[in-house]
Amino acid sequence: MNFKITVFKLFILLFLPIFIFAQEDTIKKSVEEHLDEQMLVALKVVENINKEKYAKLNIDEREYDKQINYLLNKIAINQREGNFVAVKRDEMNLQLLQEKREYEKTLKEIIQAKNSYKDKEYFRKIIKDNISLLESNALNRYKEIYNKAKKDKDNQVSVELIDTYDTLKKQRNKQQFVLTYLLNNMDEYRESYFFIDNFSIEYIISKIDSQPFISNISQFTSYYFKFSIGEVLFVIFVMGFFRIINTKLIFLFTTFINKIFMKKSDKEEDEMELFIKDSIEKPLIYALYTLSIHISLYALIKDPKAINTIVPWINTVYIGILTWASYALLDNWISNYAENLVERYPNVRREMIAFILRVTKVVLILIVILFLFMQLGIDIKAIAASLGVGGIAIALASKDTLANFFGSLNIMTDNSFSQGDWIVANEVEGTVVDIRMRTTRVRTFDNAMITIPNSELATTHIKNYSKRKIGRRIKMSIGLTYESAMEDIKQLKEDIREMLIEHPNIATVYDTTIPFTKRFQSAKREDLQGIQRTLLVYIDEFSSSSINILVYCFSKNPSWEEWLKTKEEVIIKISELVHKNNCQFAYPTQTLFLKN
């Protein structure tokens, strides 16, 4: 028995150290192999980043959300049933999905940041955010239930929990190693740029504050007033720099546009320069000043939360200025070239162009407001849904506005009157000044402005004196004395007719011709276009004190002032013809016969 104990002791003394050292060597070798495997994975990830393979990575957010919602429902059901092992298993599966998605998004964002030349701080931020997510999801809280599950391997749920735990641990170790490697070895996949990485606002300010004659003052102001001399000088430099750009940029920009796009006369180049200057000068000035304020904020404000609060408003200002410039270009282009457009296309109406401009302006303003909501993180879908719920109330409240808007559309499409027309609508008479989205403004002949809702104009009868192409009526009755000879009166009538036919400003049937193919509808066409060419001169009646000649004709030009001039010329000519034919104008007289 003692011999057996002695042999056993000798065996332990001889072989136990060999066994222990072998196990330590195996463990050490296993750790080194594990690290080598992780290093190979990290190098492979760097290679894929350089080849931009992750840029084509399709992250199906909808599928991820679907699986996450499925797991959340399973967790809720298992919690109600008291299946705590299944709850922990599904919680780990949930973390597995979330961490995988964030890891893929981080790799894709690294390539996007690399292609857009982001600074190193941006890369550090997206990588550290992912590492923080991994660290916040600690595995230690699942360690206890994991150890219990290893003792209960006959239970299928326990086996699934063990597999999920091992998979999550392996994935997390790999991701943490890769992300840490990417954080510490940025130069392997991103080139270093001095002006992007070093020549920043902080770099410039620190260089200014490090000067011997500024250093002490900057320390004083930084301690007591929370700003340094370098920050102040940087802001002054930025403001001055953009002020100089504002004075020179318009000229350089218009010169560049003229050189590239304009190969015409000097006059057209000057017009183009004035057009661009009038359109974008003020928006560009405000944009550059906004940019100077934007840059200065990064120098003066150190709190990232404050910067993130202010930047959405500044972005909205940029969009507003861009919208302003776009609308100004469109407005000025139409103002400058609408005359040629109307002359080339007679069916194009000025007020229709102005109406489209106003609608465009409203749409652009709505786009700016929606962009502001997006920048501030307001849910536009929720607003749209609330509008759907309150749509009836809004429709009732804006009933008159909508009626006037559709009334303006009716006026535009019906073409009953246009801007500049002389109209009579109910008790209103005057010249149409402007047809707006809600109202029409009419300038009366006593120089008063009357505003009429478009819904009223669209449903009332309108007399339009301007809808005539040729013809404004001249009608008069010429009274001759009974002492005038009938032969002289007949000759006078013929002379007046001949004078009117030869008069250059009186419309006759010889002034316009109708194509042969249109003769069957000539009456309709003339009525539609407002063409009147009737010329009548007849001995009309024996009145109480005169023999009357009816003169009925139309002036060619429907303008009131031209009509008055033509009418004056006709009256003078008739007066001359009356005296030429030995006739006299009759006066209202009475003759008394006394009978003996």
Coordinates of C-alpha atoms in Angstrom, one line a residue:
M1 CA 0.0 0.0 0.0
N2 CA 2.8 2.4 0.9
F3 CA 4.5 1.5 -2.4
K4 CA 1.4 2.5 -4.3
I5 CA 1.2 5.8 -2.5
T6 CA 4.9 6.5 -3.2
V7 CA 4.5 5.7 -6.9
F8 CA 1.4 8.0 -7.1
K9 CA 3.3 10.9 -5.4
L10 CA 6.2 10.4 -7.8
F11 CA 3.8 10.5 -10.7
I12 CA 2.3 13.8 -9.4
L13 CA 5.7 15.3 -8.9
L14 CA 7.0 14.4 -12.3
F15 CA 4.0 14.9 -14.6
L16 CA 1.8 17.5 -12.9
P17 CA 4.2 20.4 -13.7
I18 CA 4.4 19.2 -17.3
F19 CA 0.6 19.2 -17.4
I20 CA 0.2 22.6 -15.8
F21 CA 2.8 24.2 -18.1
A22 CA 1.1 22.6 -21.1
Q23 CA -2.3 24.0 -20.1
E24 CA -0.8 27.5 -19.6
D25 CA 0.9 27.3 -23.0
T26 CA -2.4 26.2 -24.6
I27 CA -4.3 29.1 -22.9
K28 CA -1.6 31.5 -24.0
K29 CA -1.6 30.2 -27.5
S30 CA -5.4 30.3 -27.6
V31 CA -5.4 34.1 -26.5
E32 CA -2.7 34.9 -29.1
E33 CA -4.6 33.1 -31.8
H34 CA -7.8 34.9 -30.8
L35 CA -6.0 38.3 -31.0
D36 CA -4.5 37.3 -34.4
E37 CA -7.9 36.5 -35.7
Q38 CA -9.3 39.8 -34.5
M39 CA -6.3 41.6 -36.0
L40 CA -7.0 39.9 -39.4
V41 CA -10.6 41.0 -39.2
A42 CA -9.6 44.6 -38.4
L43 CA -7.1 44.7 -41.3
K44 CA -9.8 43.2 -43.6
V45 CA -12.2 46.0 -42.5
V46 CA -9.6 48.7 -43.2
E47 CA -9.0 47.1 -46.7
N48 CA -12.8 47.1 -47.4
I49 CA -13.0 50.8 -46.3
N50 CA -10.2 51.7 -48.7
K51 CA -11.9 49.8 -51.5
E52 CA -15.2 51.4 -50.5
K53 CA -17.0 48.1 -50.3
Y54 CA -19.2 49.3 -47.4
A55 CA -20.4 52.2 -49.5
K56 CA -22.6 49.7 -51.4
L57 CA -23.8 48.1 -48.2
N58 CA -27.6 48.0 -48.3
I59 CA -28.9 48.5 -44.8
D60 CA -32.5 47.4 -44.8
E61 CA -33.9 49.7 -42.0
R62 CA -37.4 48.4 -42.6
E63 CA -36.3 44.8 -42.1
Y64 CA -34.4 45.7 -39.0
D65 CA -37.3 47.5 -37.5
K66 CA -39.6 44.6 -38.4
Q67 CA -37.3 42.1 -36.5
I68 CA -36.9 44.5 -33.5
N69 CA -40.7 44.9 -33.2
Y70 CA -41.1 41.2 -33.4
L71 CA -38.6 40.7 -30.5
L72 CA -40.2 43.4 -28.4
N73 CA -43.5 41.7 -28.8
K74 CA -42.0 38.3 -27.8
I75 CA -40.4 39.9 -24.7
A76 CA -43.7 41.4 -23.6
I77 CA -45.5 38.1 -24.0
N78 CA -42.8 36.1 -22.2
Q79 CA -42.8 38.7 -19.3
R80 CA -46.6 38.2 -18.9
E81 CA -46.1 34.4 -19.0
G82 CA -43.2 34.5 -16.5
N83 CA -40.7 33.0 -18.9
F84 CA -37.7 35.0 -17.6
V85 CA -35.1 32.8 -19.4
A86 CA -36.8 33.5 -22.7
V87 CA -37.0 37.2 -21.9
K88 CA -33.3 37.4 -21.3
R89 CA -32.7 35.4 -24.5
D90 CA -34.8 37.8 -26.6
E91 CA -33.2 40.8 -24.9
M92 CA -29.8 39.6 -26.0
N93 CA -31.1 38.9 -29.5
L94 CA -32.4 42.5 -29.5
Q95 CA -29.0 43.8 -28.6
L96 CA -27.5 41.6 -31.2
L97 CA -29.6 43.2 -33.9
Q98 CA -29.2 46.8 -32.7
E99 CA -25.4 46.5 -32.4
K100 CA -25.1 44.9 -35.8
R101 CA -27.1 47.7 -37.4
E102 CA -25.2 50.5 -35.8
Y103 CA -21.9 48.8 -36.7
E104 CA -22.8 48.6 -40.3
K105 CA -24.0 52.2 -40.3
T106 CA -20.7 53.3 -38.7
L107 CA -18.6 51.6 -41.4
K108 CA -20.8 53.2 -44.2
E109 CA -20.6 56.6 -42.5
I110 CA -16.8 56.3 -42.4
I111 CA -16.6 55.9 -46.2
Q112 CA -19.0 58.8 -46.7
A113 CA -17.0 61.0 -44.3
K114 CA -13.8 60.0 -46.1
N115 CA -15.2 61.0 -49.5
S116 CA -16.6 64.3 -48.2
Y117 CA -13.2 65.2 -46.6
K118 CA -14.5 65.4 -43.0
D119 CA -12.0 66.3 -40.3
K120 CA -10.5 63.8 -37.8
E121 CA -12.9 64.9 -35.1
Y122 CA -15.9 63.8 -37.1
F123 CA -14.4 60.3 -37.5
R124 CA -13.6 60.1 -33.8
K125 CA -17.2 61.1 -33.0
I126 CA -18.9 58.5 -35.1
I127 CA -16.6 55.7 -33.9
K128 CA -16.8 56.7 -30.2
D129 CA -20.6 56.9 -30.4
N130 CA -20.6 53.3 -31.6
I131 CA -18.1 52.2 -28.9
S132 CA -20.3 54.0 -26.2
L133 CA -23.3 52.1 -27.4
L134 CA -21.4 48.8 -27.0
E135 CA -20.2 49.8 -23.5
S136 CA -23.7 50.8 -22.4
N137 CA -25.1 47.4 -23.2
A138 CA -23.1 45.5 -20.5
L139 CA -23.1 41.7 -20.7
N140 CA -22.5 41.3 -16.9
R141 CA -26.2 41.5 -16.2
Y142 CA -26.7 38.3 -18.2
K143 CA -23.8 36.4 -16.5
E144 CA -25.8 34.9 -13.7
I145 CA -28.6 33.5 -15.8
Y146 CA -26.0 32.3 -18.3
N147 CA -24.3 30.2 -15.7
K148 CA -27.6 28.8 -14.5
A149 CA -28.5 27.9 -18.1
K150 CA -25.2 26.0 -18.5
K151 CA -26.4 23.7 -15.7
D152 CA -29.8 23.2 -17.4
K153 CA -28.7 22.1 -20.9
D154 CA -31.7 19.8 -21.2
N155 CA -34.0 22.8 -21.5
Q156 CA -34.2 24.1 -25.2
V157 CA -34.6 27.7 -24.1
S158 CA -31.5 27.5 -21.9
V159 CA -29.5 26.1 -24.8
E160 CA -30.8 29.0 -27.1
L161 CA -29.8 31.5 -24.4
I162 CA -26.3 30.0 -24.2
D163 CA -25.9 30.2 -27.9
T164 CA -27.2 33.8 -28.1
Y165 CA -24.9 34.9 -25.2
D166 CA -21.8 33.4 -26.9
T167 CA -22.8 34.9 -30.3
L168 CA -23.4 38.4 -28.7
K169 CA -20.1 38.2 -26.8
K170 CA -18.2 37.2 -29.9
Q171 CA -19.8 39.9 -32.0
R172 CA -19.2 42.5 -29.4
N173 CA -15.5 41.6 -28.8
K174 CA -15.0 41.7 -32.6
Q175 CA -16.8 45.1 -33.0
Q176 CA -15.0 46.7 -30.0
F177 CA -11.6 45.5 -31.3
V178 CA -12.3 46.7 -34.8
L179 CA -13.7 50.1 -33.7
T180 CA -10.8 50.7 -31.3
Y181 CA -8.3 49.8 -34.1
L182 CA -10.1 52.2 -36.5
L183 CA -10.0 54.9 -33.8
N184 CA -6.3 54.5 -33.1
N185 CA -5.1 53.9 -36.7
M186 CA -7.0 56.5 -38.7
D187 CA -4.1 57.1 -41.0
E188 CA -4.4 53.7 -42.5
Y189 CA -7.7 54.5 -44.2
R190 CA -7.8 58.3 -44.2
E191 CA -5.2 60.7 -45.6
S192 CA -4.1 63.6 -43.3
Y193 CA -5.0 67.1 -44.5
F194 CA -3.3 70.0 -42.9
F195 CA -6.0 72.6 -43.7
I196 CA -8.8 70.3 -42.7
D197 CA -7.3 68.7 -39.6
N198 CA -5.0 71.4 -38.2
F199 CA -5.8 74.7 -39.9
S200 CA -9.1 75.0 -38.0
I201 CA -10.7 77.9 -36.1
E202 CA -9.2 76.7 -32.9
Y203 CA -5.8 76.5 -34.5
I204 CA -6.0 80.1 -35.8
I205 CA -7.2 81.4 -32.5
S206 CA -4.5 79.5 -30.5
K207 CA -1.8 80.9 -32.8
I208 CA -3.1 84.5 -32.2
D209 CA -3.4 84.0 -28.5
S210 CA 0.1 82.5 -28.3
Q211 CA 1.8 85.7 -29.5
P212 CA 3.9 87.3 -26.7
F213 CA 2.1 90.6 -26.7
I214 CA -1.4 89.1 -26.7
S215 CA -0.9 86.0 -24.5
N216 CA -1.3 87.8 -21.1
I217 CA -4.3 89.9 -22.2
S218 CA -6.0 86.8 -23.6
Q219 CA -5.5 85.0 -20.3
F220 CA -7.1 88.0 -18.5
T221 CA -10.1 88.3 -20.8
S222 CA -10.6 84.5 -20.9
Y223 CA -10.7 84.3 -17.1
Y224 CA -12.9 87.3 -16.4
F225 CA -15.0 87.8 -19.6
K226 CA -15.0 84.2 -21.1
F227 CA -13.5 85.2 -24.4
S228 CA -9.9 85.6 -25.7
I229 CA -8.3 88.3 -27.9
G230 CA -7.8 85.7 -30.5
E231 CA -11.5 85.0 -30.7
V232 CA -12.3 88.7 -31.1
L233 CA -9.6 89.3 -33.7
F234 CA -10.8 86.2 -35.6
V235 CA -14.4 87.4 -35.7
I236 CA -13.3 90.9 -36.8
F237 CA -11.2 89.3 -39.6
V238 CA -14.1 87.2 -40.8
M239 CA -16.5 90.1 -40.9
G240 CA -14.0 92.3 -42.7
F241 CA -13.1 89.5 -45.2
F242 CA -16.8 88.9 -46.1
R243 CA -17.3 92.7 -46.4
I244 CA -14.6 92.9 -49.0
I245 CA -16.1 89.9 -50.8
N246 CA -19.5 91.6 -50.9
T247 CA -18.0 94.6 -52.7
K248 CA -16.2 92.6 -55.3
L249 CA -18.1 89.3 -55.7
I250 CA -21.1 90.7 -57.7
F251 CA -18.8 92.2 -60.3
L252 CA -16.6 89.1 -60.6
F253 CA -19.6 86.8 -60.7
T254 CA -21.4 88.7 -63.4
T255 CA -18.2 89.0 -65.4
F256 CA -17.7 85.3 -65.2
I257 CA -21.3 84.6 -66.4
N258 CA -20.9 87.0 -69.3
K259 CA -17.7 85.4 -70.4
I260 CA -19.1 81.9 -70.2
F261 CA -22.6 82.3 -71.5
M262 CA -22.8 85.6 -73.3
K263 CA -21.2 85.9 -76.8
K264 CA -23.3 88.8 -78.0
S265 CA -23.2 92.6 -78.1
D266 CA -22.0 94.9 -75.4
K267 CA -25.5 96.2 -74.9
E268 CA -26.8 92.7 -74.1
E269 CA -23.9 92.0 -71.8
D270 CA -24.7 95.2 -69.9
E271 CA -28.3 94.1 -69.7
M272 CA -27.3 90.7 -68.4
E273 CA -25.0 92.2 -65.8
L274 CA -27.8 94.5 -64.5
F275 CA -30.3 91.6 -64.6
I276 CA -28.0 89.4 -62.4
K277 CA -27.1 92.2 -60.1
D278 CA -30.8 93.2 -59.5
S279 CA -31.7 89.5 -58.9
I280 CA -29.0 88.2 -56.6
E281 CA -27.1 91.1 -55.2
K282 CA -29.1 91.5 -51.9
P283 CA -29.6 87.7 -51.4
L284 CA -25.9 87.1 -51.9
I285 CA -24.9 89.9 -49.5
Y286 CA -27.2 88.5 -46.8
A287 CA -25.9 85.0 -47.5
L288 CA -22.3 86.0 -47.0
Y289 CA -23.1 87.9 -43.9
T290 CA -25.0 84.9 -42.5
L291 CA -22.0 82.7 -43.4
S292 CA -19.7 85.1 -41.5
I293 CA -22.0 84.9 -38.4
H294 CA -22.1 81.1 -38.8
I295 CA -18.3 80.9 -38.7
S296 CA -18.0 83.4 -35.9
L297 CA -20.4 81.3 -33.7
Y298 CA -17.9 78.4 -33.7
A299 CA -15.2 80.8 -32.5
L300 CA -17.3 82.4 -29.7
I301 CA -19.5 79.5 -28.5
K302 CA -17.9 76.5 -27.0
D303 CA -21.0 74.6 -25.9
P304 CA -21.9 72.0 -28.5
K305 CA -25.6 71.9 -27.3
A306 CA -25.9 75.6 -27.9
I307 CA -24.3 75.3 -31.4
N308 CA -26.7 72.4 -32.2
T309 CA -29.6 74.6 -31.2
I310 CA -28.6 77.6 -33.3
V311 CA -27.4 75.8 -36.4
P312 CA -30.9 74.6 -37.6
W313 CA -32.1 78.2 -37.6
I314 CA -29.1 79.3 -39.6
N315 CA -29.7 76.5 -42.1
T316 CA -33.2 77.7 -42.5
V317 CA -31.9 81.3 -43.1
Y318 CA -29.7 79.8 -45.9
I319 CA -32.7 78.1 -47.5
G320 CA -34.8 81.3 -47.1
I321 CA -32.1 83.3 -48.9
L322 CA -31.7 80.7 -51.6
T323 CA -35.5 80.8 -52.1
W324 CA -35.4 84.6 -52.2
A325 CA -32.7 84.6 -54.9
S326 CA -34.6 82.0 -56.9
Y327 CA -37.8 83.9 -56.8
A328 CA -36.0 87.2 -57.6
L329 CA -34.4 85.6 -60.6
L330 CA -37.7 84.3 -61.9
D331 CA -39.5 87.6 -61.1
N332 CA -36.9 89.8 -62.9
W333 CA -36.7 87.4 -65.8
I334 CA -40.4 87.6 -66.3
S335 CA -40.4 91.4 -65.8
N336 CA -37.6 91.8 -68.4
Y337 CA -38.8 89.3 -71.0
A338 CA -42.6 89.1 -70.6
E339 CA -43.1 91.9 -73.2
N340 CA -41.4 89.8 -75.8
L341 CA -43.3 86.7 -74.6
V342 CA -46.7 88.5 -74.9
E343 CA -45.8 89.9 -78.3
R344 CA -44.8 86.5 -79.6
Y345 CA -47.7 84.7 -78.0
P346 CA -50.8 86.9 -78.0
N347 CA -52.8 84.3 -76.0
V348 CA -50.4 84.7 -73.0
R349 CA -51.9 87.0 -70.4
R350 CA -49.9 89.3 -68.2
E351 CA -52.1 88.7 -65.2
M352 CA -51.8 84.9 -65.6
I353 CA -48.0 85.2 -65.4
A354 CA -48.3 87.4 -62.3
F355 CA -50.8 84.9 -60.8
I356 CA -48.4 82.1 -61.4
L357 CA -45.6 84.1 -59.8
R358 CA -47.7 84.7 -56.7
V359 CA -48.6 81.0 -56.4
T360 CA -44.9 80.1 -56.8
K361 CA -44.0 82.6 -54.0
V362 CA -46.5 80.9 -51.7
V363 CA -45.1 77.4 -52.5
L364 CA -41.5 78.5 -51.9
I365 CA -42.5 80.0 -48.5
L366 CA -44.2 76.7 -47.6
I367 CA -41.0 74.8 -48.6
V368 CA -38.9 77.0 -46.3
I369 CA -41.4 76.5 -43.4
L370 CA -41.3 72.7 -43.9
F371 CA -37.5 72.8 -44.0
L372 CA -37.5 74.7 -40.7
F373 CA -39.8 72.1 -39.1
M374 CA -37.4 69.3 -40.3
Q375 CA -34.4 71.2 -38.9
L376 CA -36.1 71.6 -35.6
G377 CA -37.0 68.0 -35.4
I378 CA -40.8 68.5 -35.7
D379 CA -42.7 65.6 -37.1
I380 CA -44.3 66.8 -40.4
K381 CA -46.3 63.6 -40.7
A382 CA -48.0 64.3 -37.3
I383 CA -48.8 67.8 -38.5
A384 CA -50.3 66.5 -41.7
A385 CA -52.3 64.0 -39.7
S386 CA -53.6 66.7 -37.4
L387 CA -54.5 68.8 -40.5
G388 CA -56.5 65.9 -41.8
V389 CA -58.4 65.6 -38.5
G390 CA -59.1 69.4 -38.4
G391 CA -59.5 69.7 -42.2
I392 CA -63.3 70.4 -41.9
A393 CA -62.8 73.2 -39.4
I394 CA -60.0 74.7 -41.5
A395 CA -62.2 74.4 -44.7
L396 CA -65.1 76.2 -42.9
A397 CA -62.9 78.9 -41.6
S398 CA -61.2 79.6 -45.0
K399 CA -64.4 79.2 -47.0
D400 CA -64.4 82.8 -48.3
T401 CA -60.6 82.7 -49.0
L402 CA -61.0 79.5 -51.1
A403 CA -64.0 80.9 -52.9
N404 CA -62.0 84.0 -53.8
F405 CA -59.1 81.9 -54.9
F406 CA -61.2 79.8 -57.2
G407 CA -62.9 82.9 -58.4
S408 CA -59.5 84.3 -59.5
L409 CA -59.0 81.0 -61.4
N410 CA -62.3 81.5 -63.1
I411 CA -61.4 85.0 -64.1
M412 CA -58.1 83.9 -65.5
T413 CA -59.5 81.0 -67.5
D414 CA -62.6 82.8 -68.7
N415 CA -60.6 85.9 -69.9
S416 CA -63.6 88.2 -69.3
F417 CA -61.2 91.1 -68.5
S418 CA -57.5 91.7 -68.3
Q419 CA -55.2 94.0 -66.5
G420 CA -55.6 97.6 -67.9
D421 CA -59.2 97.0 -69.1
W422 CA -62.0 99.5 -68.6
I423 CA -64.8 97.6 -67.0
V424 CA -68.2 98.2 -65.3
A425 CA -69.1 95.7 -62.7
N426 CA -72.3 96.5 -60.8
E427 CA -71.7 100.0 -59.5
V428 CA -68.0 100.0 -60.0
E429 CA -66.5 101.5 -63.1
G430 CA -62.8 102.0 -63.8
T431 CA -59.5 100.5 -65.0
V432 CA -58.4 97.1 -63.8
V433 CA -55.1 97.6 -62.0
D434 CA -54.3 94.2 -60.6
I435 CA -55.8 90.7 -60.4
R436 CA -54.6 89.1 -57.3
M437 CA -55.1 85.6 -55.7
R438 CA -58.0 86.9 -53.6
T439 CA -59.2 90.2 -54.9
T440 CA -59.1 92.5 -58.0
R441 CA -58.2 96.1 -57.7
V442 CA -60.0 98.7 -59.9
R443 CA -58.9 102.3 -60.2
T444 CA -61.9 104.5 -60.8
F445 CA -61.9 107.6 -63.0
D446 CA -61.9 109.9 -60.0
N447 CA -58.6 108.2 -59.0
A448 CA -60.0 106.1 -56.2
M449 CA -58.9 102.5 -55.6
I450 CA -61.7 99.9 -55.2
T451 CA -60.9 96.3 -54.1
I452 CA -63.5 93.7 -55.1
P453 CA -63.5 90.0 -54.0
N454 CA -62.9 87.7 -56.9
S455 CA -65.8 85.5 -55.9
E456 CA -68.2 88.4 -56.6
L457 CA -66.6 89.3 -59.9
A458 CA -66.8 85.7 -61.0
T459 CA -70.6 85.6 -60.5
T460 CA -71.6 89.1 -61.7
H461 CA -72.1 90.5 -65.2
I462 CA -69.2 92.7 -66.4
K463 CA -69.3 95.3 -69.1
N464 CA -65.8 95.5 -70.7
Y465 CA -65.2 98.6 -72.9
S466 CA -61.6 97.4 -73.7
K467 CA -62.6 94.2 -75.4
R468 CA -62.7 95.7 -78.8
K469 CA -60.1 95.5 -81.5
I470 CA -61.4 98.1 -84.0
G471 CA -64.2 100.6 -83.5
R472 CA -65.5 103.1 -81.0
R473 CA -68.8 104.6 -81.9
I474 CA -69.3 108.1 -83.2
K475 CA -73.0 109.0 -83.5
M476 CA -74.5 112.4 -84.1
S477 CA -77.5 114.0 -85.7
I478 CA -76.9 117.1 -87.8
G479 CA -79.8 119.5 -87.9
L480 CA -80.2 121.8 -91.1
T481 CA -82.7 124.6 -91.5
Y482 CA -85.8 124.0 -93.6
E483 CA -84.7 126.9 -95.8
S484 CA -81.9 124.7 -97.1
A485 CA -82.5 123.2 -100.6
M486 CA -83.0 119.4 -100.6
E487 CA -80.5 119.1 -103.5
D488 CA -77.9 120.8 -101.3
I489 CA -78.8 118.5 -98.4
K490 CA -78.4 115.4 -100.6
Q491 CA -75.0 116.6 -101.8
L492 CA -74.0 117.4 -98.3
K493 CA -74.9 113.9 -97.2
E494 CA -72.8 112.4 -100.0
D495 CA -69.8 114.6 -99.2
I496 CA -70.0 113.6 -95.5
R497 CA -70.0 109.9 -96.5
E498 CA -67.1 110.4 -98.8
M499 CA -65.2 112.3 -96.2
L500 CA -65.7 109.5 -93.6
I501 CA -64.7 106.8 -96.1
E502 CA -61.4 108.7 -96.9
H503 CA -60.7 109.7 -93.3
P504 CA -57.6 107.7 -92.0
N505 CA -59.0 107.2 -88.5
I506 CA -62.6 106.0 -89.4
A507 CA -63.2 102.3 -89.7
T508 CA -64.7 101.0 -92.9
V509 CA -65.2 97.6 -94.6
Y510 CA -62.1 98.2 -96.7
D511 CA -59.8 98.3 -93.6
T512 CA -59.7 94.6 -92.8
T513 CA -60.1 91.5 -94.9
I514 CA -61.5 88.2 -93.8
P515 CA -59.9 85.0 -95.3
F516 CA -62.1 83.1 -97.7
T517 CA -62.2 80.1 -95.5
K518 CA -63.4 82.2 -92.5
R519 CA -66.2 84.1 -94.3
F520 CA -68.9 81.7 -93.1
Q521 CA -68.1 82.6 -89.5
S522 CA -67.1 86.3 -90.0
A523 CA -70.0 87.7 -88.0
K524 CA -69.2 85.6 -85.0
R525 CA -65.5 86.3 -85.3
E526 CA -66.0 90.1 -85.5
D527 CA -68.3 90.1 -82.5
L528 CA -65.8 88.0 -80.5
Q529 CA -62.8 90.2 -81.4
G530 CA -64.8 93.5 -81.1
I531 CA -64.5 94.7 -84.7
Q532 CA -67.1 97.3 -85.8
R533 CA -66.8 99.0 -89.2
T534 CA -70.4 100.2 -89.8
L535 CA -70.6 103.5 -91.6
L536 CA -74.1 105.1 -92.1
V537 CA -74.9 108.6 -93.4
Y538 CA -78.6 109.2 -94.2
I539 CA -81.2 112.0 -94.2
D540 CA -83.0 110.7 -91.1
E541 CA -86.0 112.8 -90.2
F542 CA -88.0 116.0 -90.3
S543 CA -87.9 117.3 -86.8
S544 CA -89.8 120.2 -85.3
S545 CA -87.2 122.8 -86.3
S546 CA -84.7 121.0 -88.6
I547 CA -84.0 118.4 -91.3
N548 CA -81.7 115.9 -89.6
I549 CA -78.8 113.9 -91.1
L550 CA -77.8 110.8 -89.1
V551 CA -74.0 110.2 -89.0
Y552 CA -73.1 106.8 -87.5
C553 CA -69.5 105.5 -87.7
F554 CA -66.6 104.0 -85.7
S555 CA -63.1 105.3 -85.1
K556 CA -60.3 102.8 -85.8
N557 CA -58.6 103.2 -82.5
P558 CA -60.7 102.3 -79.5
S559 CA -58.6 104.5 -77.2
W560 CA -60.7 107.3 -75.5
E561 CA -58.3 110.0 -76.3
E562 CA -57.8 108.9 -79.9
W563 CA -61.6 108.7 -80.3
L564 CA -62.0 112.2 -79.0
K565 CA -59.4 113.5 -81.5
T566 CA -61.1 111.6 -84.4
K567 CA -64.5 112.9 -83.3
E568 CA -63.2 116.4 -83.2
E569 CA -61.8 116.2 -86.7
V570 CA -65.1 114.8 -88.1
I571 CA -67.1 117.6 -86.5
I572 CA -64.8 120.2 -88.0
K573 CA -64.9 118.6 -91.5
I574 CA -68.7 118.4 -91.3
S575 CA -68.9 122.1 -90.4
E576 CA -66.8 122.9 -93.4
L577 CA -69.0 120.8 -95.7
V578 CA -72.2 122.4 -94.4
H579 CA -71.0 125.8 -95.4
K580 CA -69.6 124.5 -98.7
N581 CA -73.0 123.1 -99.8
N582 CA -74.9 126.4 -98.9
C583 CA -76.6 124.8 -95.9
Q584 CA -77.0 126.2 -92.4
F585 CA -77.2 124.6 -89.0
A586 CA -80.7 124.8 -87.5
Y587 CA -81.4 126.2 -84.1
P588 CA -84.3 125.3 -81.9
T589 CA -86.8 127.9 -83.2
Q590 CA -90.5 128.5 -83.3
T591 CA -92.5 130.4 -86.0
L592 CA -95.8 132.1 -85.1
F593 CA -98.4 132.7 -87.9
L594 CA -100.9 135.4 -87.0
K595 CA -104.2 134.9 -88.9
N596 CA -106.3 138.0 -89.6

